[in-house]
Coordinates of N, CA, C and O in Angstrom, one line a residue:
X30 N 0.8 -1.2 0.0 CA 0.0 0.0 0.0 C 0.9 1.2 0.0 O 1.5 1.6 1.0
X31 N 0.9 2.0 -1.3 CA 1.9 3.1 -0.8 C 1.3 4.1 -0.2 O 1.7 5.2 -0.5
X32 N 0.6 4.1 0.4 CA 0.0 4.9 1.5 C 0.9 5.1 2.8 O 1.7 5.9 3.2
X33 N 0.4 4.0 3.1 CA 1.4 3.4 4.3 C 2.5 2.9 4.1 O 2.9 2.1 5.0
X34 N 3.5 3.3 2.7 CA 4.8 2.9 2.6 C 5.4 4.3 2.9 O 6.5 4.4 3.4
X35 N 4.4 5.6 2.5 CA 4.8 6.7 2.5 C 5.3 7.2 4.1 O 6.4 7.6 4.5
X36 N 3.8 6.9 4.7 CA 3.6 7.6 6.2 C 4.9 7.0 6.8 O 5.5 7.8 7.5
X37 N 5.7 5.3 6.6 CA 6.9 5.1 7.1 C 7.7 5.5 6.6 O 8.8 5.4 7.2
X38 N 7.7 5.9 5.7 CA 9.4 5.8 4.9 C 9.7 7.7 5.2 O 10.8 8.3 5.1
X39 N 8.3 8.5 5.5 CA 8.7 9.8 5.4 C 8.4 10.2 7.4 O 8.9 11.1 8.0
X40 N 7.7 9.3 7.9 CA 7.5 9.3 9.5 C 8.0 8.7 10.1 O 7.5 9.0 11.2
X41 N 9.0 7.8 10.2 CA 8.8 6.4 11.2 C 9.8 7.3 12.0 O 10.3 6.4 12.7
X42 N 10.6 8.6 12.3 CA 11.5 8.7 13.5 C 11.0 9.3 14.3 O 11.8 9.5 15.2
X43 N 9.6 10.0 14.5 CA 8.7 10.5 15.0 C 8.2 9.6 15.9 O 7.9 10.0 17.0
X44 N 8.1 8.1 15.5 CA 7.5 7.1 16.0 C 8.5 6.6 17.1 O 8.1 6.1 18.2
X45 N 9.6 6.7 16.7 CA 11.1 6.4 17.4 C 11.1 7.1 18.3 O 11.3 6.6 19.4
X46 N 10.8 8.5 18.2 CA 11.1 9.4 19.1 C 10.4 9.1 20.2 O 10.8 8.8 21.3
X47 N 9.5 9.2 19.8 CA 8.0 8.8 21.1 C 8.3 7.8 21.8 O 8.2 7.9 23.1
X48 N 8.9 6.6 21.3 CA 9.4 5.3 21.8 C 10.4 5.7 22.9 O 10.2 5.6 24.2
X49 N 11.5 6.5 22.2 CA 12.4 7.1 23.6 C 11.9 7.6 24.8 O 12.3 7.5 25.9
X50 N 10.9 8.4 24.3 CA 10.6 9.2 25.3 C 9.9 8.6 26.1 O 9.9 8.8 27.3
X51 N 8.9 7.3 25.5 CA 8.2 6.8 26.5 C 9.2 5.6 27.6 O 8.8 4.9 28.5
X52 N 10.5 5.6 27.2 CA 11.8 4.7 27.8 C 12.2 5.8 28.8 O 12.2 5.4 30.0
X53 N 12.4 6.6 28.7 CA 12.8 8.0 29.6 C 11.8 7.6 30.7 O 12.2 7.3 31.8
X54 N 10.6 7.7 30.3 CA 9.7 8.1 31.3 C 9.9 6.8 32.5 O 10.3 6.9 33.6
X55 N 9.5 5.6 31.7 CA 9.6 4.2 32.1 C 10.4 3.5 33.0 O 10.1 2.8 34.0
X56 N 11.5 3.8 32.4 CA 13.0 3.2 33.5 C 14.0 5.0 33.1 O 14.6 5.4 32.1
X57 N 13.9 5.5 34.4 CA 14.6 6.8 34.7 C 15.8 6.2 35.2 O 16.7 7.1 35.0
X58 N 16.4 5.1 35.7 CA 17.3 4.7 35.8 C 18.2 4.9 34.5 O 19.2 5.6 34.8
X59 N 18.1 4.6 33.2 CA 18.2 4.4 31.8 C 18.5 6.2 31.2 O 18.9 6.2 30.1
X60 N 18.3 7.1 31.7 CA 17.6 8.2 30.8 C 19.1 8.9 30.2 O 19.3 9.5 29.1
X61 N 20.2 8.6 31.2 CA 21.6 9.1 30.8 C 21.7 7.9 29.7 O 22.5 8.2 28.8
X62 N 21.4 7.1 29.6 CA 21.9 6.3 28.4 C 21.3 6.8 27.3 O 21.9 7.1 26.4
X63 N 19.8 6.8 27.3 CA 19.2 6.7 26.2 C 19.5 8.4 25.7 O 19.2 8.9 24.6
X64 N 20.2 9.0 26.9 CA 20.6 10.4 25.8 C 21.9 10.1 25.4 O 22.4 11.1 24.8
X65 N 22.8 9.0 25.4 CA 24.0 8.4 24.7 C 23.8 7.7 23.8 O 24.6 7.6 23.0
X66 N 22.6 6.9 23.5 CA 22.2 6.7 22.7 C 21.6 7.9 21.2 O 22.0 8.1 20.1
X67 N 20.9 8.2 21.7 CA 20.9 9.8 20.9 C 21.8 10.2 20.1 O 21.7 10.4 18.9
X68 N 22.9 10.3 21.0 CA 24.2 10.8 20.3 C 25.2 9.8 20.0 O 26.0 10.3 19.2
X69 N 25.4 8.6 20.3 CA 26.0 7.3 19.0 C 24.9 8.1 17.8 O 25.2 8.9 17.0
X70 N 24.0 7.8 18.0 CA 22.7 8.2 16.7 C 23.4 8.9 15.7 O 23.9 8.5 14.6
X71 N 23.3 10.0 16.2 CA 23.7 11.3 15.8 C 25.4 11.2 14.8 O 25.6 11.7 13.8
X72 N 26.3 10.3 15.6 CA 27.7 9.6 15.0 C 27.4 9.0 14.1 O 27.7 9.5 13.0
X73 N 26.3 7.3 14.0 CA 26.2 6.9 13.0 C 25.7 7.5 11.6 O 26.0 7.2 10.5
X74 N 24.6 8.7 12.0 CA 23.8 9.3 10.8 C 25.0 9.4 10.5 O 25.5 8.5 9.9
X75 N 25.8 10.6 10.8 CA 27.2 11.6 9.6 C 28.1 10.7 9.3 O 28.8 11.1 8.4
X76 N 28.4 9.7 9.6 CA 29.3 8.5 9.6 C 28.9 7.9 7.8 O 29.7 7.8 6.9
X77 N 27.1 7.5 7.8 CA 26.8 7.3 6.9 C 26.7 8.1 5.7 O 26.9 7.7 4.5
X78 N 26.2 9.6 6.0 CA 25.9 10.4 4.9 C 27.2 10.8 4.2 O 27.4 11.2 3.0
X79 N 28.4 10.6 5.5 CA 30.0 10.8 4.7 C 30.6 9.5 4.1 O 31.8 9.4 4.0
X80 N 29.8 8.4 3.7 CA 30.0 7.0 3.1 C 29.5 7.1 1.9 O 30.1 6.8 0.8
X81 N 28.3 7.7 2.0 CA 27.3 7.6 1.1 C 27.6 8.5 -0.1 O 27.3 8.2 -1.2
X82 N 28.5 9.9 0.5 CA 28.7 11.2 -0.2 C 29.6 10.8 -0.7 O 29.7 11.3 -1.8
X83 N 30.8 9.8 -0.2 CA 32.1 9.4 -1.0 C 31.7 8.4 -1.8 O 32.5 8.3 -2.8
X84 N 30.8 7.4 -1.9 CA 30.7 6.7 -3.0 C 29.9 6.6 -3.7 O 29.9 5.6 -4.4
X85 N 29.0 7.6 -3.8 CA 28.1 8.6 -5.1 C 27.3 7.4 -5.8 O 27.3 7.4 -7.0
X86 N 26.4 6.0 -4.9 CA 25.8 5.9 -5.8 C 24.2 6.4 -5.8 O 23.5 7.0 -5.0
X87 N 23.9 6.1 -7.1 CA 22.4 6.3 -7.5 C 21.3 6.0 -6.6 O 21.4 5.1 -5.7
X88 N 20.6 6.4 -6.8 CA 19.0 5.9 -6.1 C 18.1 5.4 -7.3 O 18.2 5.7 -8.4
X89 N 17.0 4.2 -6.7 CA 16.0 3.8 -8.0 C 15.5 5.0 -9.0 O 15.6 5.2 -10.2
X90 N 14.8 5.9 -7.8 CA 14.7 6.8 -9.0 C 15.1 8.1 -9.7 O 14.5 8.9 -10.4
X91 N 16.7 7.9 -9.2 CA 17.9 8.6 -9.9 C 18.1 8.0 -11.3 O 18.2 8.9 -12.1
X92 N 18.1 6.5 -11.9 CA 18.2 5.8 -12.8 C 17.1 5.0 -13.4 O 17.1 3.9 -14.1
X93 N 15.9 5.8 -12.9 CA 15.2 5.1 -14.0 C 14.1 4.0 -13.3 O 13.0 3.6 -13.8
X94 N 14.5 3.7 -12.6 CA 14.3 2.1 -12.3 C 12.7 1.9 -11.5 O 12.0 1.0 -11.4
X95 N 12.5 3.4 -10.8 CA 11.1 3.2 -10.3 C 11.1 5.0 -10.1 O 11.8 6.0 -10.2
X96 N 9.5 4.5 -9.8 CA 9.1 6.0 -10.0 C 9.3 6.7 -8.2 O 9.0 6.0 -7.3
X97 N 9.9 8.2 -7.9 CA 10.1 8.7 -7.2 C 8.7 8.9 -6.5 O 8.0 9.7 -7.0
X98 N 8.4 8.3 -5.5 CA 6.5 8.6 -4.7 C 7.1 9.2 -4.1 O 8.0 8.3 -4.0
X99 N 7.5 10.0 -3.5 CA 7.6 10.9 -2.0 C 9.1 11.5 -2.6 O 10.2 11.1 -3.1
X100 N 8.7 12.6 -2.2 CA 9.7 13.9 -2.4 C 11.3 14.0 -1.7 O 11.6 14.3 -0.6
X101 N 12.2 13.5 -2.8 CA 13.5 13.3 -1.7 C 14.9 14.1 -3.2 O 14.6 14.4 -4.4
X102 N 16.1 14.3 -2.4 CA 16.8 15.1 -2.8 C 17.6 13.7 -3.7 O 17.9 12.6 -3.2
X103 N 17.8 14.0 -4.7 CA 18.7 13.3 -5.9 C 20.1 13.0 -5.5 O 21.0 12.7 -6.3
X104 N 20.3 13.0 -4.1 CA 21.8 12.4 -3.2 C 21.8 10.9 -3.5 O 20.9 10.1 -3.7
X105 N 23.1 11.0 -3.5 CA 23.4 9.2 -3.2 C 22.7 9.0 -2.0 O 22.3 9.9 -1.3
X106 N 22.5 7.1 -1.8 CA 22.0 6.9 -1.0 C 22.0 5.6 -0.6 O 21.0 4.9 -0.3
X107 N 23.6 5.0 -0.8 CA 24.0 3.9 -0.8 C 25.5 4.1 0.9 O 26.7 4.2 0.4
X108 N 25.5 4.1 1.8 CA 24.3 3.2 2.6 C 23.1 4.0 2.8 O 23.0 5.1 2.2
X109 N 22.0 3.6 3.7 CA 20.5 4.3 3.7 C 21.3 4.7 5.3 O 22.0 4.0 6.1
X110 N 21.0 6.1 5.2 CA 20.6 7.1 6.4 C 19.7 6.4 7.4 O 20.0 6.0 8.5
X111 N 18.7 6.3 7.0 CA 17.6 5.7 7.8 C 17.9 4.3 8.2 O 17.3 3.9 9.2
X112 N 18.6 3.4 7.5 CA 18.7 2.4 7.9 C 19.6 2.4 9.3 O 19.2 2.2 10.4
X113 N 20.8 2.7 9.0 CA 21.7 2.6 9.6 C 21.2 3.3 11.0 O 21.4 2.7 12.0
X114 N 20.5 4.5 11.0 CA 20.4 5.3 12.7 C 19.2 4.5 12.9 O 19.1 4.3 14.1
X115 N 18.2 3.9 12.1 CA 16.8 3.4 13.1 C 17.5 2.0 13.9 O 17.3 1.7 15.1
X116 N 18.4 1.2 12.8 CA 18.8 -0.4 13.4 C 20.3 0.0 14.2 O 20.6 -1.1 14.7
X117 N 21.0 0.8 14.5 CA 21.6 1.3 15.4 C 21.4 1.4 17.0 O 21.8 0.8 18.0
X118 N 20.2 2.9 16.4 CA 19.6 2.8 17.7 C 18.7 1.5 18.2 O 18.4 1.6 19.4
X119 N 18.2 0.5 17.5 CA 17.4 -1.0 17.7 C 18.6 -1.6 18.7 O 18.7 -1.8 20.0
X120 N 19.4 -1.7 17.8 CA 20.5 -2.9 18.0 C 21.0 -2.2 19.6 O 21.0 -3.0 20.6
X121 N 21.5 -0.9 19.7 CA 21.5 -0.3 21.6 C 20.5 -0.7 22.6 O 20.5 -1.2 23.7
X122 N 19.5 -0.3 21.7 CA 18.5 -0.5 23.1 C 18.5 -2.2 23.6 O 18.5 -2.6 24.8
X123 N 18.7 -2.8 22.4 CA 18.3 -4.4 23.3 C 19.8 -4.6 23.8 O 20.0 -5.5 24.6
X124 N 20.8 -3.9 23.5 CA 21.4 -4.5 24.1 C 21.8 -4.7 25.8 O 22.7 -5.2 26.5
X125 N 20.7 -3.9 26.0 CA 20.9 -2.9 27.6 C 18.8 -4.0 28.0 O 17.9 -4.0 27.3
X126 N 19.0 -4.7 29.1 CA 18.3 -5.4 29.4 C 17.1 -4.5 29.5 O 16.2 -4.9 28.8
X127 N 16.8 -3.3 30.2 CA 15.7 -2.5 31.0 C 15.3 -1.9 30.1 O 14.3 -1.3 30.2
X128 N 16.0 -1.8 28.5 CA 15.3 -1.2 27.7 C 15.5 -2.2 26.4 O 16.2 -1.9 25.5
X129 N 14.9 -3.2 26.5 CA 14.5 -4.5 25.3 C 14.0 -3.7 24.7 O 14.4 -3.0 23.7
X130 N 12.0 -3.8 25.6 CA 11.1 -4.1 25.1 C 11.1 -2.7 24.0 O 10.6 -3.0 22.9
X131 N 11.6 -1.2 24.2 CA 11.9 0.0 23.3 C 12.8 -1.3 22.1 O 12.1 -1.9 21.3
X132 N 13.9 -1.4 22.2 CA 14.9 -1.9 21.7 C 14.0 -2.8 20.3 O 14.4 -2.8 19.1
X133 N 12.4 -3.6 20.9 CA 12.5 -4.6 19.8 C 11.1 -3.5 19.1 O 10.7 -3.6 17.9
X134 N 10.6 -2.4 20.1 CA 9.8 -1.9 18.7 C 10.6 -0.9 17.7 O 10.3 -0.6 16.5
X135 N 11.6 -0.6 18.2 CA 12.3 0.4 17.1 C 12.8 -0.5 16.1 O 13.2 0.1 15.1
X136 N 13.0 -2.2 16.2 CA 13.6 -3.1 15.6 C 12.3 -3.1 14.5 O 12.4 -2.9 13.3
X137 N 11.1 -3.4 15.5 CA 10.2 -3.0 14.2 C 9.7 -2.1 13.1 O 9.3 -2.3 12.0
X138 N 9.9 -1.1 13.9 CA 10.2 -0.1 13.1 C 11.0 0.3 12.1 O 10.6 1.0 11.2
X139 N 12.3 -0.2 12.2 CA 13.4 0.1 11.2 C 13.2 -1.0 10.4 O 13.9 -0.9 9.4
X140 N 12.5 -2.0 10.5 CA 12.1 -3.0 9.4 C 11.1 -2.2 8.8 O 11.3 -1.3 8.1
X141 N 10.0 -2.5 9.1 CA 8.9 -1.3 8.4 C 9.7 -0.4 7.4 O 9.6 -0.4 6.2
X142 N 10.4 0.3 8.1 CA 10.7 1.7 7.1 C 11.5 1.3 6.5 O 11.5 2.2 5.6
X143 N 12.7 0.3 6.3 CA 13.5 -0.4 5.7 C 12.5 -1.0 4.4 O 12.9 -1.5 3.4
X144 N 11.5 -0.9 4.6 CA 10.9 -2.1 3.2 C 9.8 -0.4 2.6 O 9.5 -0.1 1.4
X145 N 9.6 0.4 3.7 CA 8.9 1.5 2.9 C 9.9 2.3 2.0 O 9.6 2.5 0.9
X146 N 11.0 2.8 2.4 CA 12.1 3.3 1.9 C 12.4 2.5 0.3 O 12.9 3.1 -0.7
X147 N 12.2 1.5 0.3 CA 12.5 0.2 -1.2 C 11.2 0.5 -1.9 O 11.3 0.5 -3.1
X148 N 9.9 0.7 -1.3 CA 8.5 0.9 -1.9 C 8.3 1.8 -2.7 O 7.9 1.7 -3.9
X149 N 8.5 2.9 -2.0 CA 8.7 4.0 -2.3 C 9.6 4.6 -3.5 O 9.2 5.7 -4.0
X150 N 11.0 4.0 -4.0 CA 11.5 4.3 -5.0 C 13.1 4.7 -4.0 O 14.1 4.5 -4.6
X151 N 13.0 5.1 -2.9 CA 14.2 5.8 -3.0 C 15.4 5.0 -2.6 O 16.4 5.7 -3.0
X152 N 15.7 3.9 -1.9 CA 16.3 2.9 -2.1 C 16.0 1.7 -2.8 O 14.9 1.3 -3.2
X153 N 17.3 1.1 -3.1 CA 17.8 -0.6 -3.4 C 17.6 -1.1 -2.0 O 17.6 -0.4 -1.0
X154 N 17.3 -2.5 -2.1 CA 17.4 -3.7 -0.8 C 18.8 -3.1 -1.0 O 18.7 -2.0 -0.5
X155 N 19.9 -3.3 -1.4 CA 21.2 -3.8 -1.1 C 21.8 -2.3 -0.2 O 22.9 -2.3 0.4
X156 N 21.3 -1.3 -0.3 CA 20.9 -0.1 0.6 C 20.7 0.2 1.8 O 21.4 1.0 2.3
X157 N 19.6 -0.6 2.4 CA 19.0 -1.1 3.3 C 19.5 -2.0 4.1 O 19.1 -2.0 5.3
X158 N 20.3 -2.8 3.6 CA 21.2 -3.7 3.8 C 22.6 -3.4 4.4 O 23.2 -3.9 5.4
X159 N 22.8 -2.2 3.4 CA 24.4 -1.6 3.8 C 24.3 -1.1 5.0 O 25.1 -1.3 5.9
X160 N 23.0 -0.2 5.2 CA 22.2 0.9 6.2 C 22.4 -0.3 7.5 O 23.2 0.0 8.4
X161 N 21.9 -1.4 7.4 CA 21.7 -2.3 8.9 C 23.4 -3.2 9.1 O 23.9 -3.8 10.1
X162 N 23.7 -3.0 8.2 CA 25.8 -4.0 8.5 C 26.6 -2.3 8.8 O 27.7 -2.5 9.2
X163 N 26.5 -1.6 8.7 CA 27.1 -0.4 9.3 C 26.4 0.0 10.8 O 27.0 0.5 11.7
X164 N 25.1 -0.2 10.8 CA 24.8 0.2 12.2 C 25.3 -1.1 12.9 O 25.5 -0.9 14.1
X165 N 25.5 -2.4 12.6 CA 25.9 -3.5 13.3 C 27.6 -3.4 13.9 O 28.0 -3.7 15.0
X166 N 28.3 -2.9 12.8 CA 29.6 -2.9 13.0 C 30.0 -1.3 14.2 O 30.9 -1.2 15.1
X167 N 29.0 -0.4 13.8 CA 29.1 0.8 14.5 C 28.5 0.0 15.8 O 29.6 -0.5 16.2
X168 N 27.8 -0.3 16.4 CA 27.5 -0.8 17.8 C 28.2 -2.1 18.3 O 28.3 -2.4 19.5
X169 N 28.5 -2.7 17.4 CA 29.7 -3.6 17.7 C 31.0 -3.2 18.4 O 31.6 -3.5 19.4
X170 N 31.3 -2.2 16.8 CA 32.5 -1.6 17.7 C 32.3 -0.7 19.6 O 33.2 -0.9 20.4
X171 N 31.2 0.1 19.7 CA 30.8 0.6 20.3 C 30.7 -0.7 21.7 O 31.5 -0.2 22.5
X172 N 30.5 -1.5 22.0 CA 30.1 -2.8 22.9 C 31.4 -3.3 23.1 O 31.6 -3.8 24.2
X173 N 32.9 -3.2 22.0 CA 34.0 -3.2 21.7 C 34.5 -2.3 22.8 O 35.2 -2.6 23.8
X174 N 34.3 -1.7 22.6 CA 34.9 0.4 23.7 C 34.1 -0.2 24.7 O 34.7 -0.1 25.7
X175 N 32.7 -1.0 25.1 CA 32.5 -0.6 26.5 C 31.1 0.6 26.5 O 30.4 1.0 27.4
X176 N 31.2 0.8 25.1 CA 29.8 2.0 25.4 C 29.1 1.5 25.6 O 29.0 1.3 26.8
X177 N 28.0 0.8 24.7 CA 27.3 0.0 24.8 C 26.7 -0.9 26.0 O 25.6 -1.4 25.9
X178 N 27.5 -1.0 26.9 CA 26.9 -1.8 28.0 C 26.5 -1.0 29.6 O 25.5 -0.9 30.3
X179 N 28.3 -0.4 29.3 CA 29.0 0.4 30.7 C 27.7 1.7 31.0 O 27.1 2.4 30.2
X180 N 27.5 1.7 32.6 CA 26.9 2.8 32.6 C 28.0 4.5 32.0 O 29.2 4.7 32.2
X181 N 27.1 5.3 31.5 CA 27.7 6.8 30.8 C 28.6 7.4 31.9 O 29.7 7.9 31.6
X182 N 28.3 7.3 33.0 CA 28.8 7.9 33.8 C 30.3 6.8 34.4 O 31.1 7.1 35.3
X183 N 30.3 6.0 33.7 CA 31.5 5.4 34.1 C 32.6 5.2 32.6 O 33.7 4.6 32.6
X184 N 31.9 5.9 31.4 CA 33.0 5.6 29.8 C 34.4 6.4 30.0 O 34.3 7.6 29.8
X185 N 35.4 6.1 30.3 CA 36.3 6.7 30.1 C 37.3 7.0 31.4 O 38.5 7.4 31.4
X186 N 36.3 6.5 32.7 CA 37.0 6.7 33.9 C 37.4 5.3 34.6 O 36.8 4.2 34.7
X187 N 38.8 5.9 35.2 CA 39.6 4.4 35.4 C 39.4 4.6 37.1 O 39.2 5.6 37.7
X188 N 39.4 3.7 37.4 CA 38.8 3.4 39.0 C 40.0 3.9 39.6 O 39.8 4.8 40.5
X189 N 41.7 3.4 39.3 CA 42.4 3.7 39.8 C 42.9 5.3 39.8 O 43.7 5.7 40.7
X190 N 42.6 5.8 39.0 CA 42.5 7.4 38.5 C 41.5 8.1 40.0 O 41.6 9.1 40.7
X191 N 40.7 7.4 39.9 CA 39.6 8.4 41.0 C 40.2 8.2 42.3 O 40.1 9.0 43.2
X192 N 40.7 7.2 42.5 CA 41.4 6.0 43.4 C 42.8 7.5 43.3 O 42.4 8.6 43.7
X193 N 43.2 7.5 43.1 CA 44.9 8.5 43.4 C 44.7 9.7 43.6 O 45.6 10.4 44.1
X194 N 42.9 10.5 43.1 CA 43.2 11.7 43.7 C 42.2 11.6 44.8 O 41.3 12.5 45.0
X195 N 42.3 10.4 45.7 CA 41.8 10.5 46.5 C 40.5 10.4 47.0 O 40.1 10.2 48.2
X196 N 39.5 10.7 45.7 CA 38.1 10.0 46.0 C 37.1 8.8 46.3 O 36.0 8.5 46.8
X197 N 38.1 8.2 45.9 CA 37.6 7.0 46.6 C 38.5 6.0 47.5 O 39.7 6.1 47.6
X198 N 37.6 4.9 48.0 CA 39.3 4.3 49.3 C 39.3 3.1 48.4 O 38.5 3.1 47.5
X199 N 40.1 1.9 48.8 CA 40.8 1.2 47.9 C 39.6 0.6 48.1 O 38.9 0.8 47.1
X200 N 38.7 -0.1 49.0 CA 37.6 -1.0 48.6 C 36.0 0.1 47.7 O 34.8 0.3 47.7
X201 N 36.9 0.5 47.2 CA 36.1 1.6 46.2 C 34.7 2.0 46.9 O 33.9 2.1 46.0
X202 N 34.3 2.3 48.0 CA 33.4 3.1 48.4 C 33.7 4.9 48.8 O 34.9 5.1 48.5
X203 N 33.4 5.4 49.1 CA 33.6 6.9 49.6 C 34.1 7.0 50.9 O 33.8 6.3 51.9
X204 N 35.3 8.0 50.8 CA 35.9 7.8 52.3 C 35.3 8.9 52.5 O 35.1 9.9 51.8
X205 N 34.9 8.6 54.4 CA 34.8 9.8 55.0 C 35.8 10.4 55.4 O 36.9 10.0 55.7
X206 N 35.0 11.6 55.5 CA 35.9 12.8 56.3 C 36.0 12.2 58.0 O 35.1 12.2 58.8
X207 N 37.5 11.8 58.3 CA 37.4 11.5 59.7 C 38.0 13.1 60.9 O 38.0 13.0 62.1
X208 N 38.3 14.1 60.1 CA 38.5 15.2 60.6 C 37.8 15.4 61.8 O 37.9 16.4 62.5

């Protein structure tokens, strides 16, 4: 139905968004991640549009091949933008237990709009494809570093580092002030 290939392929991060925000609300424990999520997001989009811009290919209906339904700019689009940040941000959320159930509808989601985006004219499957093995290797790598799992508030900081200037005691809780 291109109706409803449209409403996804030109809506579905609207739909995402809401999903976040209803994970915000949900598990507040989570809410510093899901704004590190955000911003991986934000890494993988420019990551892709600077893939996509160096290897200049066509879109279906750049060459012919299907008719353009929904209004999009004549850019390459090999890998897909949308693929890569919707199955990105999918692939984060499940990987973090308290936010699956977000994790498997944005999964559905980025399927949906993965097949509206092909409907529609402005991707190839092999697009779509590229879009979801770049968000895999980007959160791979990411689970690789420790983002991915580690709470935000702990990426980059070494225990023993906090541990020398004195903030914490060697059984790593907080020393008091015995003054």
């Amino acid at each position: 139905n291109l109706w409803l290939a449209t409403v996804f392929a030109e809506q579905s991060a609207w739909a995402c968004m809401v999903i976040l925000a209803w994970a915000a609300l949900k598990q507040r424990g989570e809410r510093a991640r899901l704004l590190a999520i955000l911003m991986l997001a934000a890494a993988v989009s420019a990551i892709s549009k600077q893939v996509a811009e160096s290897l200049g290919m066509a879109r279906p209906f750049m060459v012919g091949i299907s008719p353009q339904h929904i209004d999009h700019g004549a850019r390459a689009g090999f890998p897909s933008t949308h693929a890569s940040v919707l199955y990105a941000v999918a692939f984060l959320l499940l990987a973090r237990r308290r936010l699956r159930i977000a994790g498997w509808l944005v999964l559905g989601i980025a399927s949906a709009t993965a097949w509206a985006r092909i409907y529609v004219g402005v991707h190839f499957p092999l697009d779509i494809t590229a879009g979801a093995a770049l968000a895999a290797a980007f959160v791979g790598a990411c689970c690789v570093l420790g983002w991915a799992r580690r709470p935000p508030s702990t990426i980059g900081l070494e225990t023993e580092g906090i541990q020398a200037r004195g903030l914490l005691s060697r059984g790593g809780a907080p020393r008091r002030n015995t003054r």
